[in-house]
Amino acid sequence: MTPTQTFRHVSYLWDDAKVAELAASESNQREVDLFIYRSNLLGADLRLTNYAGGNTSVKLMETNPLTGDPVEVMWVKGSGGDIGTLTRKGCANLYVDRLHAIKKRYRGLAFEDEMVALFTHCLFDPTCAAPSIDTPLHGLLPFKHIDHLHPDALIAIAASRDGEAIMREIWGDTMAWLPWQRPGFDLGLKLEETVKQNPNLRGVILGGHGLFTWGDTSYESYMNTLEVIEQASDYLEQHYGTKRAVFGGPARESEDAQVRYQKAADLMPTLRGLASGQRQMIGHFTDDARVLEFVNSHDLPRLAQLGTSCPDHFLRTKIRPLVLDTERLAADEPTYLANAFADYRADYAAYYERNKHPNSPAIRDANPVVILYPGVGMFTFAKDKQTARVAAEFYINAINVMRGAEAVSDYVGLPEQEAFDIEYWLLEEAKLQRMPKPKALSGKIALVTGSGGGIGKAIAKKMAAEGACVILNDIDQDRLDASKAEFVKAFGADVVATTTLNVTNAASVSDAYKAACLAFGGVDIVVNNAGISISRSIAEHTIEEWDLLYDILVKGQFMVTQAAVAIMRKQKLGGDIINIVSKNALVAGPNNAGYGSAKAAQLHLSRLNAAELGGDHIRVNTVNPDAVISDSNIWAGGWAEGRAKAYGITVAELPTYYAKRTLLNEIILPDDIANACFAFVGGLLAKSTGNVLNVDGGVAMAFVR
């Protein structure tokens, strides 16, 4: 049995019981399984490496499928993968002797990129994942198991002015230092030569970049990696505050938590609108303690301007953030923010012009990814929620690096030209071009009232399936929790947020939009779906029932729309409001005075809003369903019995009755309403507002004209 290891700065996650399960397989299978197991453990601790950062490998003997001879093959994380979630499918596997053989084809640093195409000629399994640019860094080293990570503690040393001397102080001659160099074949050759010249090494630090460690077994490599990172972390801890206060000490105090959240929610829509000049962005907010320490510090202006060091950091965050001036923000928020973004874009364009090469890709989005708000926290913006969240994680990694480097020496960012050459690397551009095309609602945020079940859940599900982030809400917490679990399983945790919402309560409506702004940055699509149904004759209808119908259906639609418009106007991105009304807004039927008249009020309020909001490019449209029985709450509480009584039939006969009275003889389902909503927001009807779309199977009495 392996003894339990105790670490203070990293997580020891090795599980002997799990390893015993893996050991039951045949030799090669076991080696690959252990390699993937080790990779997943390392990727589970963000202090060791960031999402999709670093890579791991194992070399083992396979059988050449053509000759039947034994041959050495390297399994390594493929391009664009993440070691924390790595599977066999995400690995590249290559003949080791072929990787060494292509040294003969290498023509020097000016021809680095052409080597990547040669990696495909080294593949053992032609159907495996594409090899990454880091492949030769593993393949040219002689070790069986190799870990290449980006631990904050190691990068803090690697990004220090005195990094190499600090390395000697901690590890003596058991670690080697390679100055900053862009990853590629030449760096692989330098690693190979360094190891040849220093046979006693346990690892190599890449200046400004990260760590290479290794071992004869998967466990030995894992332990070597953890121990080196633990030793670096211990060294940093001993020096925090000894040279000077961390980040020069606080320049200001953080706002109270509730004040931070309110300020962040108020500002997010404006920031999102400004950040969405080239494509619509999704936002992320964090007031993590590490962020607050940095944004409140004396050293914030100096260090933020120096930019990030590790290539993985600035590829996600841009080289430097936008730091908000709180005094100017408070004095004139709209003017200040417009000017701050314009200045950032101009600086980025100048950075591009100073450093571009004749064959550089065209300038990309010049808006900031990271925005720092002293006293409040950090905002990040990207094409989807996961990318925005990960950008925040990467910038926290960068903060940790700056914190450590400043504690033991002086932090040194990458030279600007080196940073540009990574950001606009042709291989990186090729990777971006291979990304799948965005879905119709990518970059959009949808709030559907009453989306804990029934029609609302079906609409929200359609929005999420088409790429939108959704804010599920309901007055029933249990129903809401169950729907969230369903959405997380289907679409992932980054796509969905939840909030309780009572549409008749102004404070509840305000809180729901605050949740939407903090979760995603604002709102683009609002579907007023929350409803109630009461079927009574005029003689039996109570004033309390009348008030309840009008509060939920009419007042609720008004308040939810009013709050949405305020956010949409801050974003200046336009928007869509869809009101789920009813055939009953157009058709007079028995026992329906309260419900039918409230639905008619909803319909006319939709027309009024469409007429008023066109100048803001906010489209207001109506979907009129009829008789949506499946999974709908409106059939609870006596409505079904009331409608059956009105038509002189039984409740069981209602579905058939409703279908037979339609021109198409169709039963209407929640998905039919969801598809109608998507028709309005999916892009094909972008110039359509004030319209009514009946989804009722064809009820002639409900024809609008």
XYZ file of C-alpha atoms in Angstrom:
705
model
C 0.000 0.000 0.000
C 1.171 3.508 -0.775
C 1.460 5.631 2.377
C -0.847 8.629 2.569
C 1.023 11.796 1.752
C 0.406 15.137 3.454
C 0.833 18.392 1.579
C -0.136 21.920 2.598
C -0.176 23.667 -0.773
C -1.291 20.964 -3.218
C -3.864 18.173 -3.110
C -2.671 14.585 -2.798
C -5.473 12.649 -4.525
C -3.880 9.292 -5.346
C -6.254 6.467 -4.391
C -4.741 2.996 -4.033
C -8.139 1.329 -4.319
C -8.719 3.011 -7.667
C -5.212 2.107 -8.824
C -5.853 -1.530 -7.870
C -8.883 -1.539 -10.160
C -6.803 -0.179 -13.027
C -4.011 -2.677 -12.363
C -6.307 -5.573 -13.229
C -6.067 -4.819 -16.956
C -3.312 -6.038 -19.288
C 0.035 -4.260 -19.202
C -0.289 -1.631 -21.931
C -3.899 -0.915 -21.048
C -2.857 -0.439 -17.422
C -0.060 1.978 -18.313
C -2.393 4.152 -20.371
C -5.120 4.021 -17.722
C -2.665 5.066 -15.015
C -1.344 7.874 -17.214
C -4.883 9.183 -17.728
C -5.660 8.723 -14.026
C -2.557 10.740 -13.078
C -3.476 13.417 -15.611
C -6.993 13.762 -14.228
C -5.674 14.098 -10.663
C -3.229 16.815 -11.668
C -5.873 18.677 -13.644
C -8.315 18.564 -10.731
C -6.206 21.052 -8.722
C -6.215 24.535 -10.299
C -3.123 25.394 -8.248
C -1.218 22.889 -10.382
C -2.464 23.883 -13.801
C -5.278 25.826 -15.353
C -8.112 24.543 -17.515
C -6.755 23.128 -20.805
C -3.247 24.100 -19.696
C -0.199 21.861 -19.561
C 0.077 18.323 -20.850
C 1.132 14.864 -19.718
C 2.548 11.801 -21.447
C 3.627 8.174 -21.148
C 5.882 6.054 -23.366
C 5.273 2.333 -23.688
C 5.917 -0.572 -26.022
C 3.295 -1.396 -28.627
C 3.211 -3.770 -31.582
C 3.741 -2.238 -35.008
C 0.529 -3.198 -36.880
C 2.429 -3.616 -40.168
C 5.550 -5.507 -39.095
C 4.460 -7.098 -35.832
C 7.660 -5.800 -34.211
C 7.708 -4.116 -30.797
C 7.936 -0.328 -31.059
C 8.014 2.544 -28.561
C 4.923 4.740 -28.677
C 4.174 7.934 -26.740
C 0.677 8.773 -25.544
C 0.294 12.521 -24.929
C -2.570 14.947 -24.407
C -3.847 16.081 -27.793
C -4.241 19.631 -29.056
C -6.805 21.721 -27.204
C -7.506 19.084 -24.538
C -7.721 19.398 -20.767
C -5.789 17.011 -18.534
C -8.439 17.254 -15.825
C -11.004 15.631 -18.125
C -8.616 13.736 -20.403
C -9.750 10.410 -21.880
C -8.135 8.054 -24.388
C -10.071 9.821 -27.123
C -8.326 13.094 -26.268
C -4.807 11.635 -26.608
C -2.421 11.611 -29.531
C -0.109 8.619 -29.848
C 3.088 8.733 -31.891
C 6.072 6.567 -32.784
C 8.959 7.853 -30.659
C 11.619 6.883 -33.209
C 9.817 8.869 -35.911
C 9.695 11.949 -33.672
C 13.478 11.687 -33.327
C 13.843 11.044 -37.049
C 12.194 14.322 -38.057
C 15.064 16.193 -36.402
C 16.713 15.784 -39.814
C 13.964 17.918 -41.347
C 14.253 20.778 -38.855
C 15.502 23.978 -40.514
C 15.613 26.310 -37.488
C 13.438 28.747 -35.552
C 12.175 30.540 -38.646
C 10.593 27.262 -39.826
C 9.077 26.039 -36.548
C 5.508 25.852 -37.806
C 6.267 23.472 -40.659
C 7.264 20.811 -38.120
C 3.693 20.500 -36.874
C 2.591 19.035 -40.202
C 5.288 16.357 -39.849
C 3.798 15.168 -36.549
C 0.977 13.542 -38.508
C 3.560 11.281 -40.179
C 4.576 10.048 -36.737
C 1.110 8.896 -35.634
C 0.767 5.345 -34.400
C -3.033 5.489 -34.654
C -4.042 7.747 -37.580
C -7.478 8.293 -36.000
C -6.162 9.653 -32.684
C -6.444 13.276 -31.525
C -4.301 15.896 -33.273
C -0.854 16.340 -31.662
C -0.214 19.670 -29.953
C 2.728 22.005 -30.439
C 4.165 20.663 -27.164
C 4.542 17.128 -28.574
C 8.338 17.327 -29.141
C 8.838 18.671 -25.609
C 7.689 15.250 -24.404
C 8.790 13.057 -27.284
C 12.446 14.092 -27.322
C 12.928 13.502 -23.590
C 13.976 9.982 -22.537
C 11.601 9.631 -19.573
C 8.693 7.230 -19.493
C 6.251 9.492 -17.644
C 6.340 13.297 -18.019
C 4.218 16.096 -16.545
C 4.280 19.618 -17.990
C 2.203 21.945 -15.816
C 1.662 25.632 -15.159
C 1.600 25.799 -11.354
C 1.161 29.284 -9.940
C 4.022 28.787 -7.478
C 6.470 27.693 -10.190
C 5.448 30.392 -12.646
C 5.915 32.941 -9.848
C 9.567 31.882 -9.753
C 9.773 31.531 -13.549
C 8.419 35.080 -13.938
C 10.788 36.594 -11.344
C 13.718 38.785 -12.250
C 15.916 36.512 -10.083
C 14.120 33.298 -10.993
C 17.134 31.197 -11.918
C 19.009 32.128 -8.727
C 15.920 31.347 -6.642
C 15.672 27.954 -8.368
C 19.276 27.191 -7.333
C 18.541 28.265 -3.768
C 15.584 25.873 -3.496
C 16.721 22.834 -5.500
C 20.465 23.196 -6.050
C 21.557 21.359 -9.201
C 18.573 18.996 -9.303
C 16.576 21.480 -11.405
C 17.587 23.283 -14.612
C 16.465 26.594 -16.100
C 15.632 27.327 -19.725
C 15.011 30.994 -20.575
C 11.685 31.973 -22.127
C 11.128 30.574 -25.580
C 7.929 29.961 -27.491
C 6.947 26.255 -27.390
C 8.001 24.287 -30.453
C 10.548 21.889 -31.877
C 13.558 24.007 -30.962
C 12.486 24.129 -27.318
C 12.143 20.333 -27.432
C 15.714 20.071 -28.680
C 16.930 22.372 -25.898
C 15.112 20.289 -23.284
C 16.674 17.128 -24.697
C 20.176 18.639 -24.577
C 19.688 20.021 -21.054
C 18.732 16.588 -19.749
C 21.692 14.966 -21.519
C 24.097 17.439 -19.926
C 22.522 17.095 -16.457
C 21.627 13.451 -15.765
C 20.746 14.112 -12.100
C 17.797 16.426 -12.842
C 14.320 15.908 -11.408
C 12.824 18.697 -13.513
C 13.231 21.795 -15.651
C 11.741 25.264 -15.213
C 10.827 27.096 -18.403
C 11.334 30.826 -17.846
C 8.023 32.711 -17.793
C 6.172 29.541 -18.697
C 6.008 26.485 -16.456
C 7.435 23.212 -15.172
C 8.603 19.859 -16.560
C 8.898 16.897 -14.184
C 9.042 13.142 -14.713
C 9.324 9.663 -13.218
C 9.796 5.989 -14.024
C 6.207 5.186 -13.044
C 3.013 7.164 -13.119
C 3.057 7.413 -9.330
C 6.694 8.518 -9.205
C 5.995 11.241 -11.755
C 2.925 12.348 -9.798
C 4.872 12.508 -6.546
C 7.835 14.290 -8.109
C 5.476 16.909 -9.532
C 3.656 17.464 -6.235
C 6.875 17.655 -4.235
C 8.490 20.240 -6.520
C 5.370 22.426 -6.438
C 5.071 22.026 -2.656
C 8.689 23.095 -2.192
C 8.190 26.166 -4.372
C 5.008 27.036 -2.485
C 6.775 26.701 0.865
C 9.534 29.035 -0.311
C 7.030 31.675 -1.420
C 5.065 31.407 1.816
C 8.199 32.037 3.850
C 8.772 35.285 1.953
C 5.274 36.815 1.811
C 5.406 40.152 3.595
C 9.115 39.969 4.447
C 10.448 42.145 1.629
C 7.407 44.440 1.578
C 3.661 44.267 2.108
C 1.822 42.010 -0.349
C 1.127 44.074 -3.492
C 2.386 47.132 -1.585
C -0.471 46.879 0.906
C -4.106 47.964 0.509
C -4.873 51.306 -1.084
C -8.571 50.974 -0.267
C -11.036 48.679 1.497
C -13.525 46.409 -0.220
C -17.155 47.393 -0.303
C -19.557 45.346 1.812
C -20.545 42.103 0.055
C -24.115 43.185 -0.711
C -22.878 46.543 -1.976
C -20.355 44.754 -4.219
C -23.055 42.545 -5.713
C -25.394 45.469 -6.306
C -22.679 47.603 -7.916
C -21.564 44.680 -10.070
C -25.127 43.905 -11.170
C -25.797 47.566 -11.983
C -22.604 47.904 -14.042
C -22.569 44.549 -15.828
C -25.098 45.338 -18.602
C -23.251 48.514 -19.602
C -19.890 46.720 -19.612
C -21.388 43.848 -21.582
C -22.784 46.184 -24.208
C -19.439 47.939 -24.626
C -17.558 44.620 -24.745
C -19.920 43.291 -27.435
C -18.902 45.640 -30.216
C -17.651 42.824 -32.458
C -19.715 39.875 -31.230
C -22.224 39.451 -28.437
C -20.486 38.472 -25.213
C -21.400 36.630 -22.024
C -20.094 37.951 -18.720
C -18.740 36.516 -15.493
C -18.233 38.278 -12.158
C -16.098 37.240 -9.203
C -15.205 38.923 -5.946
C -12.808 36.154 -4.932
C -10.624 37.200 -1.974
C -7.490 36.972 -4.159
C -9.044 39.321 -6.683
C -10.065 41.816 -4.013
C -6.585 41.825 -2.483
C -5.137 42.674 -5.905
C -7.682 45.254 -7.085
C -7.548 47.097 -3.764
C -3.735 47.246 -3.639
C -1.216 50.045 -4.161
C 0.545 47.981 -6.838
C -2.539 47.390 -8.994
C -1.778 50.067 -11.634
C 1.864 49.022 -12.062
C 1.352 45.248 -12.135
C -1.792 45.267 -14.279
C 0.058 47.279 -16.902
C 2.974 44.807 -16.975
C 0.651 42.141 -18.319
C 0.569 38.405 -17.775
C 3.489 36.016 -18.184
C 2.502 32.413 -18.927
C 1.260 32.068 -22.539
C -1.789 30.123 -21.385
C -2.803 33.121 -19.275
C -2.767 35.865 -21.866
C -4.236 33.705 -24.619
C -7.359 33.648 -22.441
C -7.199 37.111 -20.889
C -5.365 39.347 -23.400
C -2.020 40.613 -22.252
C -3.452 43.192 -19.827
C -6.812 44.130 -18.267
C -8.863 47.313 -18.209
C -8.644 48.862 -14.724
C -11.593 51.093 -13.836
C -11.015 54.489 -12.235
C -13.604 54.514 -9.435
C -13.658 58.317 -9.032
C -14.241 58.997 -12.713
C -16.760 56.142 -12.832
C -18.748 57.681 -9.991
C -18.601 61.173 -11.505
C -19.934 60.315 -14.989
C -20.385 56.594 -15.588
C -21.614 56.594 -19.235
C -19.019 59.043 -20.538
C -16.167 57.552 -18.564
C -16.881 53.960 -19.621
C -17.305 54.882 -23.291
C -13.967 56.691 -23.218
C -12.218 53.940 -21.224
C -13.246 51.294 -23.764
C -12.288 53.541 -26.673
C -8.848 54.116 -25.139
C -8.385 50.385 -24.531
C -9.273 49.569 -28.127
C -6.888 52.229 -29.407
C -4.075 50.879 -27.205
C -4.740 47.343 -28.415
C -4.729 48.464 -32.052
C -1.407 50.229 -31.465
C -0.019 47.062 -29.837
C -1.068 45.119 -32.920
C 0.493 47.616 -35.328
C 3.789 47.750 -33.396
C 4.265 44.006 -33.381
C 2.532 42.544 -36.436
C 4.395 40.605 -39.118
C 3.639 40.601 -42.849
C 1.784 37.295 -42.481
C 0.050 38.015 -39.146
C -3.676 37.246 -38.971
C -5.991 40.256 -39.012
C -6.487 42.086 -35.733
C -9.026 40.372 -33.500
C -11.597 41.854 -31.134
C -9.871 44.826 -29.479
C -12.209 44.971 -26.463
C -10.939 43.975 -23.020
C -11.562 40.470 -21.700
C -10.724 41.287 -18.059
C -12.078 44.376 -16.298
C -10.936 45.148 -12.742
C -13.164 47.206 -10.455
C -11.338 48.332 -7.260
C -13.402 47.674 -4.153
C -15.816 45.402 -6.036
C -14.110 42.610 -8.028
C -13.429 41.387 -11.550
C -15.539 41.044 -14.704
C -14.605 38.854 -17.651
C -16.318 38.678 -21.037
C -16.122 36.008 -23.750
C -18.165 34.266 -26.422
C -19.774 31.900 -23.906
C -20.047 31.478 -20.160
C -17.451 28.729 -19.854
C -14.834 30.792 -21.690
C -15.638 33.865 -19.590
C -15.432 31.851 -16.362
C -12.170 30.213 -17.394
C -10.712 33.620 -18.315
C -11.409 34.697 -14.730
C -9.694 31.564 -13.414
C -6.668 32.283 -15.591
C -6.426 35.865 -14.406
C -6.589 34.665 -10.798
C -3.673 32.392 -11.719
C -1.880 35.478 -13.053
C -2.619 37.344 -9.803
C -1.147 34.441 -7.831
C 1.954 34.546 -10.023
C 2.428 38.275 -9.543
C 1.886 37.907 -5.796
C 4.561 35.231 -5.503
C 7.066 36.890 -7.836
C 6.806 40.207 -6.016
C 7.323 38.454 -2.669
C 10.707 36.993 -3.630
C 11.936 39.331 -6.393
C 10.359 41.540 -9.059
C 7.622 40.322 -11.357
C 8.585 40.317 -15.048
C 5.941 39.997 -17.770
C 6.759 38.643 -21.194
C 8.292 41.084 -23.679
C 5.514 42.593 -25.767
C 6.751 41.137 -29.048
C 6.902 37.645 -27.543
C 3.378 38.024 -26.215
C 2.119 39.168 -29.613
C 3.856 36.309 -31.397
C 2.004 33.844 -29.172
C -1.353 35.620 -29.434
C -1.168 35.923 -33.228
C 0.698 32.683 -33.869
C -0.463 31.199 -37.162
C -0.922 27.822 -35.486
C -3.115 29.443 -32.838
C -5.111 31.146 -35.599
C -5.589 27.786 -37.328
C -6.912 26.357 -34.074
C -9.405 29.237 -33.782
C -10.554 28.677 -37.354
C -11.297 25.023 -36.537
C -13.719 26.001 -33.775
C -17.322 24.997 -34.469
C -19.628 27.690 -35.786
C -21.758 29.390 -33.120
C -25.362 28.317 -32.706
C -28.233 30.670 -33.479
C -28.496 31.948 -29.893
C -24.823 31.802 -28.903
C -23.971 34.883 -26.859
C -27.625 35.444 -25.899
C -29.133 35.384 -22.399
C -32.738 34.293 -21.937
C -35.050 34.680 -18.939
C -38.307 32.736 -19.234
C -40.726 33.331 -16.377
C -42.253 30.238 -14.852
C -39.577 28.011 -16.380
C -39.525 25.455 -13.595
C -41.866 23.274 -15.653
C -44.445 23.025 -18.395
C -44.355 25.480 -21.297
C -41.726 27.677 -19.621
C -39.291 24.819 -19.171
C -39.802 23.709 -22.767
C -39.055 27.246 -23.996
C -35.945 27.534 -21.806
C -34.768 24.133 -22.990
C -35.136 25.187 -26.626
C -33.182 28.382 -25.944
C -30.366 26.452 -24.235
C -30.248 23.870 -27.026
C -29.778 26.722 -29.526
C -26.837 28.176 -27.566
C -28.368 30.651 -25.111
C -27.597 30.943 -21.424
C -30.848 30.638 -19.456
C -32.091 31.879 -16.103
C -34.566 29.312 -14.826
C -37.074 30.667 -12.301
C -40.200 29.657 -10.463
C -42.041 30.301 -7.223
C -41.731 26.586 -6.377
C -38.158 25.954 -5.154
C -38.390 22.155 -5.358
C -39.649 22.332 -8.927
C -36.883 24.794 -9.760
C -34.160 22.619 -8.235
C -35.347 19.591 -10.192
C -35.347 21.543 -13.456
C -31.870 22.919 -12.783
C -30.508 19.400 -12.287
C -32.096 18.376 -15.587
C -30.573 21.354 -17.435
C -27.116 20.898 -15.915
C -27.120 17.267 -17.022
C -28.244 18.162 -20.543
C -26.290 21.384 -21.176
C -23.656 21.791 -18.460
C -23.480 23.984 -15.372
C -22.218 27.051 -17.255
C -25.405 27.389 -19.313
C -27.960 27.675 -16.512
C -28.564 29.888 -13.489
C -31.614 29.859 -11.227
C -33.575 32.328 -9.133
C -36.901 32.322 -7.383
C -39.300 34.751 -9.030
C -42.739 35.987 -8.057
C -43.821 38.139 -11.000
C -46.357 40.007 -8.838
C -43.646 41.314 -6.500
C -41.417 44.188 -7.679
C -38.575 43.289 -5.312
C -38.611 39.678 -6.523
C -38.494 40.841 -10.150
C -35.561 43.138 -9.365
C -33.701 40.335 -7.590
C -34.224 37.987 -10.539
C -32.631 40.434 -12.967
C -29.821 41.092 -10.509
C -29.166 37.336 -10.541
C -29.201 37.355 -14.358
C -26.700 40.212 -14.503
C -24.334 38.630 -11.976
C -24.553 35.220 -13.649
C -24.253 36.208 -17.301
C -24.047 39.988 -17.662
C -27.594 41.004 -18.562
C -30.519 39.740 -20.610
C -31.413 39.611 -24.327
C -34.553 37.487 -24.490
C -37.428 37.729 -22.015
C -40.392 35.415 -22.307
C -43.369 36.334 -20.142
C -44.782 32.881 -19.617
C -45.745 32.709 -15.919
C -49.469 32.245 -15.699
C -52.505 31.043 -13.861
C -55.917 29.908 -15.091
C -59.263 30.205 -13.381
C -62.472 29.191 -15.146
C -65.601 30.622 -13.533
C -68.968 31.836 -14.640
C -69.602 35.533 -14.018
C -71.844 34.634 -11.114
C -69.251 32.409 -9.437
C -66.145 34.565 -10.088
C -64.726 36.179 -6.937
C -62.940 39.524 -6.712
C -59.893 37.735 -5.198
C -59.676 35.450 -8.229
C -60.055 38.430 -10.560
C -57.227 40.309 -8.815
C -54.991 37.234 -8.846
C -55.457 36.748 -12.594
C -54.674 40.380 -13.366
C -51.748 40.511 -10.923
C -49.981 37.513 -12.451
C -50.904 37.867 -16.100
C -51.057 41.624 -16.667
C -49.202 43.318 -13.827
C -46.579 40.552 -13.878
C -45.985 40.950 -17.619
C -45.753 44.738 -17.159
C -43.207 44.606 -14.305
C -41.019 41.918 -15.846
C -40.971 43.800 -19.154
C -40.294 47.165 -17.515
C -37.261 45.778 -15.636
C -35.998 44.029 -18.780
C -36.174 47.222 -20.826
C -33.994 49.064 -18.286
C -31.257 46.445 -18.690
C -31.586 46.203 -22.474
C -31.234 49.975 -22.765
C -28.015 49.829 -20.724
C -26.640 47.116 -23.016
C -27.664 48.914 -26.226
C -27.824 45.542 -27.968
C -31.541 45.514 -28.688
C -33.495 42.510 -27.450
C -36.575 40.347 -27.692
C -39.633 40.232 -25.473
C -42.105 37.450 -26.176
C -45.404 37.277 -24.351
C -47.137 33.931 -24.049
C -50.781 34.966 -24.220
C -53.627 32.719 -25.424
C -56.244 32.049 -28.039
C -58.601 33.370 -25.364
C -57.274 36.887 -25.950
C -59.145 36.808 -29.278
C -62.030 34.402 -28.710
C -65.010 34.906 -26.400
C -65.985 31.726 -24.615
C -68.143 30.694 -21.679
C -67.047 30.823 -18.025
C -63.938 32.843 -18.871
C -64.488 36.515 -18.044
C -61.468 36.986 -15.772
C -58.933 34.842 -17.616
C -60.029 35.865 -21.127
C -60.073 39.586 -20.391
C -56.657 39.410 -18.676
C -55.266 37.634 -21.719
C -56.743 40.353 -23.961
C -54.995 42.943 -21.776
C -51.707 41.043 -22.163
C -52.116 41.064 -25.933
C -52.790 44.783 -26.156
C -49.965 45.566 -23.710
C -47.710 43.673 -26.129
C -48.819 45.930 -28.987
C -48.261 49.045 -26.892
C -44.770 47.922 -25.854
C -43.844 47.059 -29.445
C -44.876 50.557 -30.565
C -42.827 52.192 -27.803
C -39.644 50.111 -27.883
C -38.870 49.875 -31.587
C -36.449 52.790 -31.332
C -34.345 50.725 -28.921
C -34.433 47.816 -31.383
C -36.325 45.822 -28.762
C -38.800 43.562 -30.531
C -42.050 42.620 -28.773
C -44.041 39.717 -30.147
C -46.811 37.443 -28.954
C -47.351 33.687 -29.087
C -50.949 32.545 -28.639
C -51.212 28.903 -27.590
C -54.368 26.967 -27.011
C -55.034 23.897 -24.889
C -51.485 22.950 -23.994
C -52.307 20.170 -21.593
C -49.045 18.228 -21.298
C -46.984 19.085 -18.157
C -48.764 22.414 -17.705
C -49.642 23.899 -14.327
C -52.669 25.746 -15.708
C -54.605 22.473 -15.660
C -54.221 22.225 -11.914
C -56.541 23.919 -9.465
C -59.837 23.151 -11.156
C -59.208 24.711 -14.583
C -59.595 21.404 -16.444
C -62.790 20.652 -14.579
C -64.089 24.149 -15.332
C -63.374 23.916 -19.047
C -64.837 20.410 -19.262
C -67.988 21.652 -17.546
C -68.213 24.604 -19.929
C -68.077 22.279 -22.945
C -70.304 19.596 -21.453
C -67.638 16.847 -21.548
C -65.387 14.985 -19.095
C -61.819 16.005 -18.198
C -60.521 12.841 -19.885
C -62.172 13.942 -23.130
C -60.529 17.396 -23.170
C -57.397 16.544 -25.246
C -59.418 14.929 -28.001
C -62.021 17.689 -27.852
C -59.417 20.422 -28.255
C -57.676 18.587 -31.122
C -60.890 17.933 -33.029
C -61.971 21.544 -32.952
C -58.781 22.631 -34.750
C -58.330 22.869 -38.492
C -55.265 20.610 -38.332
C -56.753 18.190 -35.785
C -53.571 18.409 -33.699
C -52.823 18.252 -29.972
C -50.594 21.188 -28.933
C -47.486 20.400 -26.862
C -45.087 22.617 -24.876
C -42.398 22.005 -27.510
C -44.685 23.566 -30.130
C -44.761 26.802 -28.129
C -40.994 26.638 -27.631
C -40.465 26.346 -31.392
C -42.693 29.363 -31.999
C -40.633 31.426 -29.539
C -37.423 30.370 -31.250
C -38.888 31.425 -34.600
C -39.068 34.981 -33.270
C -35.547 35.090 -31.760
C -33.521 32.766 -33.989
C -32.543 35.447 -36.513
C -34.898 34.920 -39.422
C -37.499 37.347 -38.012
C -35.065 39.963 -36.723
C -37.061 42.736 -38.425
C -40.406 41.632 -37.057
C -42.165 43.223 -34.065
C -45.736 43.627 -32.861
C -46.746 40.299 -34.356
C -49.019 37.532 -33.109
C -48.250 33.890 -33.838
C -51.073 31.482 -33.079
C -50.001 27.974 -32.090
C -53.378 26.319 -31.669
C -53.688 23.783 -34.473
C -55.846 26.269 -36.347
C -58.801 27.805 -34.511
C -60.628 29.938 -37.070
C -62.283 32.098 -34.428
C -58.790 33.122 -33.212
C -57.541 34.362 -36.566
C -56.159 37.859 -35.989
C -57.627 39.166 -39.212
